[in-house]
XYZ file of C-alpha atoms in Angstrom:
676
model
C -38.560 16.493 -26.864
C -35.035 15.481 -25.950
C -32.139 17.939 -25.992
C -28.562 17.454 -27.217
C -27.559 15.507 -24.111
C -29.510 12.517 -25.422
C -26.499 11.743 -27.625
C -24.083 11.538 -24.672
C -22.924 8.476 -22.711
C -22.632 10.053 -19.251
C -25.451 8.931 -16.913
C -25.483 12.430 -15.397
C -25.918 14.149 -18.749
C -28.560 11.621 -19.759
C -30.503 12.460 -16.588
C -30.947 15.959 -18.084
C -31.740 14.881 -21.631
C -35.467 15.511 -21.142
C -35.104 18.962 -19.590
C -36.702 21.865 -21.484
C -33.318 23.618 -21.125
C -31.455 23.532 -24.444
C -28.353 21.946 -22.930
C -25.083 21.548 -24.765
C -22.290 19.206 -23.690
C -18.930 20.879 -23.098
C -17.366 21.489 -26.503
C -16.672 23.782 -29.425
C -20.274 23.768 -30.730
C -21.451 25.489 -27.571
C -18.512 27.892 -27.476
C -18.987 28.856 -31.130
C -22.690 29.561 -30.569
C -21.882 31.820 -27.591
C -19.280 33.740 -29.623
C -21.482 34.066 -32.706
C -24.520 35.293 -30.759
C -22.662 37.303 -28.129
C -24.302 35.386 -25.277
C -22.894 34.451 -21.868
C -22.518 30.784 -20.990
C -24.340 29.184 -18.079
C -22.170 26.294 -16.912
C -23.701 23.679 -14.601
C -21.370 20.993 -13.201
C -22.481 17.994 -11.149
C -22.545 14.210 -11.122
C -25.107 11.442 -11.299
C -25.271 10.554 -7.592
C -25.310 14.161 -6.321
C -28.445 14.723 -4.212
C -28.567 18.521 -4.538
C -27.945 18.221 -8.282
C -31.163 16.204 -8.476
C -32.965 18.796 -6.370
C -31.886 21.708 -8.547
C -32.877 19.818 -11.673
C -36.398 19.184 -10.351
C -36.819 22.730 -9.076
C -35.229 24.744 -11.880
C -34.079 22.820 -14.953
C -37.438 21.100 -15.390
C -39.199 24.472 -15.025
C -40.444 25.744 -18.392
C -40.211 29.418 -17.380
C -36.588 29.018 -16.256
C -35.766 27.137 -19.448
C -37.314 29.904 -21.561
C -34.951 32.513 -20.078
C -31.904 30.257 -20.299
C -32.645 29.292 -23.895
C -33.246 32.879 -25.020
C -30.374 34.672 -23.321
C -27.692 32.071 -22.529
C -25.839 29.116 -23.966
C -26.305 26.408 -21.324
C -23.645 23.737 -20.855
C -23.933 20.678 -18.634
C -20.744 18.900 -17.427
C -20.329 15.619 -15.576
C -17.484 16.385 -13.157
C -16.452 12.721 -13.081
C -16.277 12.537 -16.870
C -14.459 15.878 -17.213
C -12.433 16.353 -14.016
C -10.155 18.755 -15.914
C -13.034 21.181 -16.498
C -14.351 20.636 -12.975
C -10.977 21.395 -11.349
C -10.580 24.653 -13.240
C -13.978 26.020 -12.325
C -13.907 24.631 -8.797
C -10.780 26.729 -8.244
C -12.751 29.712 -9.558
C -15.675 28.984 -7.245
C -13.419 28.632 -4.205
C -11.578 31.845 -5.049
C -14.805 33.824 -5.509
C -16.974 32.320 -2.768
C -14.487 30.797 -0.313
C -15.905 27.287 -0.528
C -16.976 24.746 -3.117
C -19.513 22.044 -3.792
C -21.929 20.611 -6.299
C -23.956 21.463 -8.219
C -21.652 24.229 -9.448
C -23.378 27.113 -11.195
C -21.133 29.498 -13.119
C -21.561 32.213 -15.709
C -18.821 32.661 -18.304
C -18.010 34.976 -21.167
C -18.005 33.380 -24.645
C -14.194 33.085 -24.179
C -14.857 30.856 -21.106
C -13.763 33.504 -18.577
C -15.868 33.208 -15.364
C -17.539 36.310 -13.941
C -20.016 34.789 -11.438
C -19.952 31.523 -9.469
C -22.146 29.745 -6.959
C -23.532 26.328 -6.099
C -27.179 25.425 -5.470
C -29.795 28.119 -5.962
C -33.356 27.503 -4.704
C -36.561 27.996 -6.726
C -37.618 30.879 -4.445
C -35.577 33.406 -2.485
C -34.580 32.025 0.923
C -31.924 32.563 3.601
C -30.601 35.603 1.747
C -29.972 33.550 -1.392
C -31.754 34.666 -4.578
C -33.900 32.234 -6.503
C -32.319 30.777 -9.603
C -34.904 32.560 -11.747
C -34.027 35.915 -10.162
C -30.335 35.180 -10.651
C -30.487 34.463 -14.373
C -32.702 37.496 -15.021
C -30.231 39.711 -13.138
C -27.228 38.197 -14.962
C -28.968 38.843 -18.297
C -29.683 42.454 -17.294
C -26.047 43.035 -16.328
C -24.814 41.399 -19.541
C -26.916 43.836 -21.546
C -26.010 46.960 -19.558
C -22.523 46.302 -18.107
C -21.043 43.715 -20.441
C -17.582 45.267 -20.593
C -17.363 45.273 -16.799
C -18.299 41.591 -16.608
C -15.783 40.660 -19.301
C -13.055 42.612 -17.543
C -13.972 40.949 -14.237
C -13.676 37.513 -15.840
C -10.253 38.358 -17.247
C -9.035 39.585 -13.850
C -10.236 36.414 -12.115
C -8.513 34.188 -14.648
C -5.281 36.219 -14.564
C -5.192 36.012 -10.763
C -5.578 32.226 -10.835
C -2.878 31.933 -13.497
C -0.405 33.782 -11.295
C -0.492 32.150 -7.846
C 1.839 33.432 -5.144
C 5.072 31.476 -5.282
C 6.737 30.373 -2.031
C 9.677 32.500 -0.951
C 11.641 29.637 0.596
C 11.726 25.891 0.862
C 9.820 24.282 3.723
C 11.645 22.122 6.255
C 10.159 18.716 5.503
C 10.533 17.297 8.986
C 8.844 20.367 10.458
C 5.994 20.089 7.938
C 5.428 16.470 8.963
C 5.296 17.449 12.641
C 2.854 20.290 11.997
C 0.603 17.937 10.030
C 0.496 15.490 12.935
C -0.210 18.209 15.505
C -3.013 19.616 13.352
C -4.790 16.257 13.375
C -4.099 15.804 17.065
C -5.780 19.127 17.861
C -8.742 18.515 15.522
C -9.378 14.961 16.743
C -12.818 14.161 18.191
C -11.815 12.104 21.230
C -15.345 10.867 21.853
C -16.559 9.896 18.389
C -13.440 9.813 16.246
C -12.747 11.798 13.129
C -11.384 15.300 12.811
C -13.448 18.416 13.348
C -17.215 18.577 13.641
C -20.130 17.469 11.510
C -20.470 16.776 8.690
C -17.732 14.146 8.841
C -16.136 12.788 5.706
C -14.000 9.677 5.596
C -10.649 10.964 4.339
C -8.425 7.904 4.105
C -5.453 10.140 3.260
C -5.511 11.187 6.921
C -5.258 7.587 8.126
C -2.448 6.938 5.661
C -0.440 9.822 7.085
C -1.102 8.949 10.718
C -0.203 5.281 10.344
C 2.968 6.160 8.431
C 3.815 8.624 11.194
C 3.279 5.910 13.801
C 5.507 3.466 11.917
C 8.295 6.022 11.572
C 8.226 7.564 15.046
C 6.483 4.991 17.225
C 3.902 7.580 18.270
C 1.011 5.482 19.562
C -1.221 8.552 19.608
C -1.109 8.717 15.793
C -2.003 5.021 15.513
C -4.794 5.255 18.066
C -6.504 8.241 16.423
C -6.653 6.367 13.124
C -7.783 3.034 14.562
C -10.406 4.599 16.840
C -11.900 6.533 13.926
C -11.920 3.503 11.641
C -13.712 1.471 14.312
C -16.297 4.192 14.949
C -16.962 4.582 11.234
C -17.474 0.855 10.782
C -19.936 0.720 13.681
C -21.903 3.702 12.422
C -24.707 4.123 9.926
C -22.269 5.474 7.360
C -21.210 1.842 6.993
C -23.938 -0.143 5.244
C -24.496 -2.754 7.942
C -26.515 -5.030 5.640
C -25.018 -4.710 2.171
C -21.438 -3.707 2.929
C -19.401 -0.761 1.755
C -19.483 2.822 2.967
C -21.706 5.770 2.210
C -20.210 9.094 1.210
C -20.244 10.919 4.555
C -22.027 11.393 7.861
C -24.110 14.498 8.453
C -23.672 14.152 12.237
C -20.602 13.663 14.452
C -21.568 10.069 15.351
C -21.130 8.503 11.873
C -24.833 7.534 11.957
C -26.937 9.881 9.834
C -25.502 9.324 6.393
C -25.528 10.974 3.035
C -26.282 7.695 1.336
C -24.483 7.776 -2.010
C -21.676 5.245 -2.446
C -18.533 6.085 -4.407
C -16.037 3.592 -5.820
C -13.033 5.627 -4.704
C -14.247 5.624 -1.092
C -14.465 1.841 -1.143
C -10.946 1.526 -2.577
C -9.251 3.968 -0.228
C -11.082 2.719 2.860
C -10.199 -0.857 1.916
C -6.530 0.129 2.108
C -7.129 1.776 5.488
C -8.860 -1.260 7.010
C -6.147 -3.562 5.653
C -3.557 -1.320 7.327
C -5.541 -1.495 10.574
C -5.689 -5.281 10.383
C -1.943 -5.552 9.746
C -1.189 -3.358 12.745
C -3.616 -4.966 15.198
C -4.367 -8.448 13.812
C -7.887 -7.686 15.085
C -10.445 -9.682 13.077
C -12.862 -6.733 13.303
C -10.778 -4.778 10.787
C -10.234 -7.837 8.593
C -13.996 -8.423 8.457
C -14.670 -4.824 7.393
C -12.057 -5.086 4.632
C -13.656 -8.288 3.384
C -17.095 -6.687 3.606
C -15.986 -3.836 1.302
C -14.614 -6.217 -1.326
C -17.721 -8.402 -1.284
C -19.931 -5.349 -1.790
C -17.865 -4.140 -4.752
C -17.782 -7.567 -6.398
C -21.522 -8.065 -5.919
C -22.899 -4.618 -6.758
C -20.215 -2.544 -8.489
C -18.574 -4.883 -11.008
C -19.151 -5.008 -14.767
C -19.514 -8.513 -16.262
C -16.160 -8.027 -18.025
C -14.394 -7.203 -14.762
C -14.170 -3.403 -14.555
C -15.744 -1.469 -11.689
C -18.683 0.946 -11.860
C -18.421 4.465 -10.476
C -21.147 5.045 -7.907
C -24.596 4.355 -6.486
C -27.056 7.155 -5.890
C -28.318 8.331 -2.510
C -31.870 8.667 -3.839
C -34.465 6.100 -4.801
C -38.153 6.631 -5.502
C -37.436 10.360 -5.274
C -36.250 10.226 -1.652
C -32.760 10.293 -0.229
C -31.818 7.105 1.610
C -35.152 5.340 1.105
C -33.456 2.126 -0.064
C -31.435 1.896 3.182
C -33.903 3.046 5.882
C -36.307 0.944 7.959
C -39.289 1.438 10.181
C -39.538 -0.790 13.217
C -42.668 -2.344 11.715
C -40.806 -3.323 8.521
C -38.082 -5.074 10.526
C -40.655 -6.818 12.703
C -42.497 -8.027 9.603
C -39.319 -9.658 8.247
C -37.722 -10.975 11.454
C -40.741 -11.693 13.638
C -39.734 -12.641 17.194
C -36.059 -11.860 16.528
C -36.858 -8.220 15.790
C -36.535 -6.824 19.383
C -32.995 -8.151 19.928
C -31.961 -7.166 16.392
C -33.379 -3.688 16.937
C -31.486 -3.291 20.210
C -28.205 -4.311 18.576
C -28.643 -1.898 15.642
C -30.106 1.068 17.545
C -33.577 0.745 16.013
C -36.520 2.316 17.860
C -40.264 2.277 17.264
C -40.197 6.075 16.936
C -37.242 5.989 14.548
C -33.676 7.184 15.041
C -33.624 9.064 11.751
C -36.160 11.145 9.830
C -39.922 10.579 9.480
C -40.042 7.582 11.794
C -37.342 5.653 9.940
C -34.171 4.049 11.257
C -30.617 3.854 10.007
C -28.823 0.732 11.216
C -25.731 1.235 13.367
C -24.095 -0.932 16.021
C -25.496 0.353 19.311
C -25.000 -2.686 21.570
C -21.941 -4.564 20.372
C -22.006 -6.802 23.460
C -25.170 -8.463 22.103
C -23.204 -9.973 19.210
C -22.214 -12.952 21.353
C -25.848 -13.965 21.966
C -27.345 -13.047 18.566
C -27.092 -15.086 15.385
C -26.565 -11.977 13.303
C -25.636 -13.381 9.862
C -28.995 -15.128 9.248
C -30.920 -12.066 10.441
C -28.973 -9.589 8.329
C -29.288 -11.942 5.341
C -33.072 -11.967 5.721
C -33.231 -8.206 5.960
C -30.861 -7.738 3.023
C -33.018 -10.059 0.906
C -36.063 -7.951 1.774
C -34.165 -4.756 0.910
C -33.166 -6.102 -2.487
C -36.853 -6.327 -3.389
C -37.095 -2.536 -3.130
C -36.448 -0.249 -6.132
C -32.683 0.254 -6.191
C -30.894 3.603 -6.393
C -29.450 4.505 -9.758
C -26.037 2.977 -10.417
C -23.603 5.071 -12.432
C -22.124 2.430 -14.719
C -19.422 4.436 -16.412
C -15.921 3.045 -15.910
C -13.299 5.589 -14.860
C -9.644 4.673 -15.298
C -8.572 6.560 -12.178
C -11.051 5.018 -9.743
C -10.606 1.577 -11.281
C -6.865 1.892 -10.711
C -7.476 2.592 -7.036
C -9.930 -0.283 -6.693
C -7.959 -2.956 -8.519
C -4.859 -2.112 -6.467
C -6.744 -2.267 -3.186
C -8.425 -5.519 -4.232
C -5.084 -7.075 -5.225
C -3.703 -6.152 -1.828
C -6.811 -7.584 -0.117
C -6.426 -10.857 -2.006
C -2.785 -11.065 -0.960
C -3.171 -10.084 2.700
C -6.426 -11.947 3.335
C -5.279 -14.967 1.313
C -8.369 -14.804 -0.898
C -7.395 -15.824 -4.468
C -10.848 -14.766 -5.694
C -10.017 -11.148 -4.864
C -6.642 -11.349 -6.605
C -8.222 -12.805 -9.749
C -10.810 -10.016 -9.782
C -8.021 -7.425 -9.578
C -6.112 -9.098 -12.423
C -9.267 -9.222 -14.534
C -9.916 -5.523 -13.982
C -6.305 -4.681 -14.799
C -6.451 -6.654 -18.037
C -9.730 -4.948 -18.996
C -8.305 -1.470 -18.480
C -5.141 -2.212 -20.434
C -7.154 -3.690 -23.295
C -10.107 -1.296 -23.407
C -8.927 2.055 -22.089
C -5.532 2.076 -23.776
C -6.239 1.270 -27.436
C -3.285 1.904 -29.741
C -1.154 2.981 -26.793
C -3.183 6.046 -25.718
C -4.750 5.983 -22.275
C -8.319 7.245 -21.992
C -10.235 8.493 -18.955
C -13.711 6.986 -19.357
C -15.334 3.900 -20.850
C -19.075 3.432 -21.158
C -20.852 0.267 -22.223
C -23.975 0.164 -24.385
C -26.802 -2.292 -24.929
C -25.158 -2.973 -28.252
C -21.616 -3.681 -27.051
C -20.214 -2.597 -30.408
C -21.264 0.946 -29.442
C -19.272 0.938 -26.185
C -16.954 3.912 -26.074
C -13.599 4.922 -24.582
C -13.330 8.714 -24.538
C -11.437 11.717 -23.177
C -7.667 11.881 -22.891
C -6.312 10.527 -19.622
C -5.545 13.035 -16.892
C -2.981 12.837 -14.100
C -5.237 10.846 -11.771
C -5.795 8.247 -14.486
C -2.085 7.683 -14.952
C -1.126 7.913 -11.282
C -3.921 5.775 -9.847
C -3.570 3.083 -12.501
C 0.208 2.926 -12.036
C -0.398 2.561 -8.301
C -2.845 -0.273 -8.974
C -0.433 -2.083 -11.268
C 2.398 -1.800 -8.733
C 0.132 -3.304 -6.073
C -0.815 -6.071 -8.491
C 2.862 -6.813 -9.049
C 3.586 -7.052 -5.325
C 0.556 -9.289 -4.835
C 1.332 -11.682 -7.705
C 5.013 -11.104 -8.651
C 3.856 -11.211 -12.280
C 6.296 -8.888 -14.054
C 3.690 -7.871 -16.648
C 2.175 -5.454 -14.124
C 5.528 -3.853 -13.333
C 6.261 -3.532 -17.048
C 2.895 -1.874 -17.650
C 3.402 0.485 -14.712
C 6.744 1.588 -16.143
C 5.246 2.179 -19.589
C 2.473 4.293 -18.117
C 4.978 6.240 -16.008
C 6.959 7.071 -19.151
C 3.782 8.237 -20.908
C 2.784 10.310 -17.868
C 6.196 11.971 -17.822
C 5.992 12.825 -21.517
C 2.425 14.132 -21.375
C 2.151 15.927 -18.045
C 5.508 16.740 -16.424
C 6.318 20.442 -15.989
C 10.073 20.752 -16.432
C 9.994 24.248 -14.916
C 8.341 23.450 -11.586
C 9.257 19.741 -11.534
C 5.742 18.508 -10.852
C 2.838 17.184 -12.913
C 0.002 19.145 -14.452
C -3.453 17.790 -13.642
C -4.440 17.471 -17.307
C -2.960 17.636 -20.800
C -2.808 21.034 -22.463
C -6.086 21.793 -24.247
C -7.571 24.880 -25.935
C -10.811 24.662 -23.945
C -9.073 24.952 -20.548
C -8.349 28.499 -19.394
C -6.000 27.206 -16.681
C -3.522 24.355 -16.482
C -3.470 23.372 -12.848
C -1.503 21.412 -10.288
C -3.892 20.552 -7.460
C -2.621 21.421 -4.000
C -5.045 19.439 -1.896
C -5.554 15.829 -0.840
C -9.282 15.601 -0.313
C -11.633 12.646 -0.547
C -9.071 11.326 -3.021
C -5.335 11.931 -2.882
C -4.038 14.339 -5.498
C -2.461 12.914 -8.620
C 0.887 14.403 -7.650
C 0.766 12.810 -4.193
C 0.155 9.376 -5.682
C 2.747 10.004 -8.409
C 5.458 10.814 -5.874
C 4.813 7.546 -4.045
C 4.745 5.632 -7.340
C 8.127 7.058 -8.268
C 9.643 6.167 -4.905
C 8.310 2.624 -5.220
C 9.524 2.288 -8.804
C 12.974 3.420 -7.737
C 13.241 0.623 -5.174
C 11.657 -1.975 -7.470
C 13.883 -1.180 -10.446
C 17.023 0.202 -8.741
C 16.786 3.261 -11.014
C 17.588 6.423 -9.032
C 16.023 8.752 -11.602
C 12.605 7.730 -10.306
C 13.569 8.631 -6.736
C 15.004 11.978 -7.802
C 11.779 12.951 -9.564
C 9.729 11.829 -6.544
C 11.813 14.121 -4.341
C 11.308 17.023 -6.757
C 7.528 16.640 -6.515
C 7.631 16.315 -2.740
C 9.814 19.396 -2.323
C 7.701 21.465 -4.719
C 4.431 20.808 -2.904
C 5.911 20.964 0.590
C 7.000 24.499 -0.257
C 3.689 25.441 -1.883
C 1.456 24.368 1.010
C 3.744 26.300 3.362
C 1.959 26.819 6.684
C -0.818 24.352 5.782
C 0.925 21.020 5.124
C -2.087 19.194 6.574
C -3.949 20.141 3.374
C -1.851 17.450 1.669
C -1.569 14.559 4.153
C -0.892 12.050 1.356
C 2.016 14.171 0.152
C 3.279 14.475 3.718
C 3.100 10.679 4.039
C 5.492 10.569 1.075
C 7.997 12.465 3.189
C 8.852 9.215 4.952
C 10.306 7.876 1.685
C 12.819 10.723 1.915
C 13.303 10.912 5.688
C 13.946 7.214 6.202
C 15.625 4.492 4.182
C 13.190 2.431 2.072
C 13.289 -1.323 2.593
C 13.601 -3.962 -0.139
C 12.276 -7.415 0.668
C 13.419 -9.840 -2.030
C 12.194 -13.439 -2.076
C 14.125 -16.107 -3.978
C 13.099 -19.705 -4.566
C 9.886 -21.631 -5.001
C 8.244 -22.217 -1.618
C 7.784 -18.636 -0.451
C 4.196 -18.803 0.888
C 5.267 -18.883 4.541
C 7.511 -15.852 3.952
C 4.641 -13.955 2.340
C 2.447 -14.704 5.364
C 5.076 -13.213 7.681
C 5.460 -10.109 5.524
C 1.706 -9.659 5.145
C 1.105 -9.890 8.889
C 3.255 -6.816 9.521
C 2.571 -3.186 8.693
C 5.613 -2.296 6.580
C 5.249 1.127 4.962
C 8.146 2.588 2.980
C 8.969 -0.874 1.668
C 8.497 -2.999 -1.423
C 8.360 -6.763 -1.789
C 9.570 -8.468 -4.945
C 10.620 -11.843 -6.233
C 14.170 -12.274 -7.509
C 12.986 -14.378 -10.420
C 10.797 -11.522 -11.773
C 12.956 -8.571 -10.666
C 14.168 -6.011 -13.213
C 16.911 -4.450 -11.067
C 20.317 -6.118 -11.532
C 20.986 -6.571 -7.815
C 17.614 -8.133 -6.951
C 17.705 -10.319 -10.073
C 21.118 -11.673 -9.043
C 19.916 -13.102 -5.730
C 19.417 -16.868 -5.498
C 18.093 -19.292 -2.874
C 20.625 -20.076 -0.151
C 21.555 -23.749 0.008
C 18.638 -24.537 -2.305
C 16.094 -23.227 0.242
C 13.600 -20.444 -0.301
C 15.329 -17.315 0.985
C 14.313 -13.801 2.019
C 16.742 -10.906 1.606
C 15.895 -7.731 3.526
C 17.881 -4.674 2.427
C 17.908 -1.011 3.368
C 20.313 1.905 3.475
C 22.573 0.279 0.874
C 23.135 -2.985 2.712
C 21.321 -6.268 3.345
C 20.709 -8.193 6.525
C 21.787 -11.830 6.695
C 19.529 -13.886 4.413
C 16.606 -15.635 6.125
C 15.717 -19.206 5.208
C 12.976 -19.770 7.798
C 9.893 -17.718 8.739
C 11.303 -17.237 12.245
C 14.523 -15.769 10.871
C 12.569 -13.434 8.609
C 10.470 -12.286 11.560
C 13.616 -11.339 13.504
C 15.218 -9.623 10.504
C 12.129 -7.515 9.771
C 11.827 -6.431 13.398
C 15.485 -5.371 13.460
C 15.321 -3.654 10.077
C 12.315 -1.550 10.986
C 13.889 -0.586 14.289
C 16.991 0.610 12.440
C 15.020 2.282 9.654
C 12.768 4.267 12.001
C 13.441 7.984 12.257
C 15.187 8.935 15.456
C 14.669 12.017 17.598
C 11.034 11.742 18.627
C 10.007 10.441 22.026
C 7.536 7.580 22.015
């Protein structure tokens, strides 16, 4: 017997379609049943590649006795957090307020009016470590609902009221001081031996690298640059980086970046691609270029729909075990590589006893010096071919507008910087797919899901802030990579729609989601986590649009967002490093680089070889601003105009002249007052 989730498109919901639990998807049918029968709601939120979500399903949701209690006394709702980030954000804020931390699977109990009165994460099948079993929990919740219902309802109302009325800041925050405190926080938390910030588990948070490298560019602080580059190098050498197939796993459970949690997320690939491209621009070290290329090749090979969009994730589990697809015994490597196995094993830290669990090995670069004497590409190709014969982890093939926006922008930038037209074409193809498929009749949607019968493919759920912001960011990066004005035009249209749908004219910032009757809170996220917040990306988009179009209203709105969140995070600006990176658009003068004429390839190479944050590059012939559009080639030669702080340097007609102008401009544009 299949439950109601069998009619859904979400891979996560479909994973639970055979459970004996009488699951409902999030929606009015479930709410109406709870109201009519006076039952509490059990809300379970997770995602398809979540390891502990799989564990809780096997232990509890497939258990007939658990299902009997849930079906008799509760209305059970299952939510895919990636499909409904608006619902997830609301109840994650509840969980964090009640418990002090968050995570998935989320397990919450709500009144029929959707007010939460109990929240937790994973619950085991038997009592352990002071945590009740899930069966004990639901029996106790049922007992309390029958005997103390009014108290639970009142508790839910109090929790919701408290979250609706957050403490407002008493005064504005000094932006320069907030930037300095963010840097010093990372400096103090930095792991000088292994890279990263804090202790295990270690998550790659590219927003941290973005802040640090912007800080370095503005102040010349080599310490900021070195922390970012050292961490990026350590991550790439570790087991968190898939040494055979490319791309990065979700996080490392140890401090050495070796023992991974093996799921792969599209947004990690996109954001880390930006970080490694930044590292390559700063250092011109081929190591960072190779890692950037490795990420793109993985995404194009394993995460791309035939029509050009990008899939969401790959699971950590295969054959019922976490990481099985990626782990090796020494014997398995020896069987594939024969006499080359000992040297290969030494390079990648493989031992006969195993460097991981149960005699298995995760590959990481242990002896980099051996690279000069090993022919690694043929060996890794052999091992990858052997791995591809194993049962693969589940791939979540839903297409999310937000994550696709991040990926197509990063891929466009990779194509431009690495001079790989194949990458640029893939980004353009993805952008065209999203505009065609996820914005029918001018309304942007959040999720698209294919079907065996393509006529049944579906775009669904109104776009949220991340969808608008991340896609606008991607289109702006596509414009700067190609100078095709269609991408700038589309970015401006989306920005107008975002402003109309989501801007709060009272607080001068964006809501995370459109107003909806099934959301008890309308939030503005105050954290840059694994992904930057929608407001952080929006502020940067607005600053970039202002320079690209010469329209100051964009810049003014970007400053409003920056000031609002700088005040809200108060003593903890490091909670929003992406927003703090936006501060440099206000603290220093943005730079316009305008290219006029036909033969501009050599100029683009010069620009692309330098790390130039707080700048935009455009072509006069496709510019929309009146000043940029008025510029013409000097003496019939391709010409570069570099402008900042309301004036332009002398036009450059040779790559050497442009090199000198850029060096001088960035020296002048840097923020003074900080020792190097």
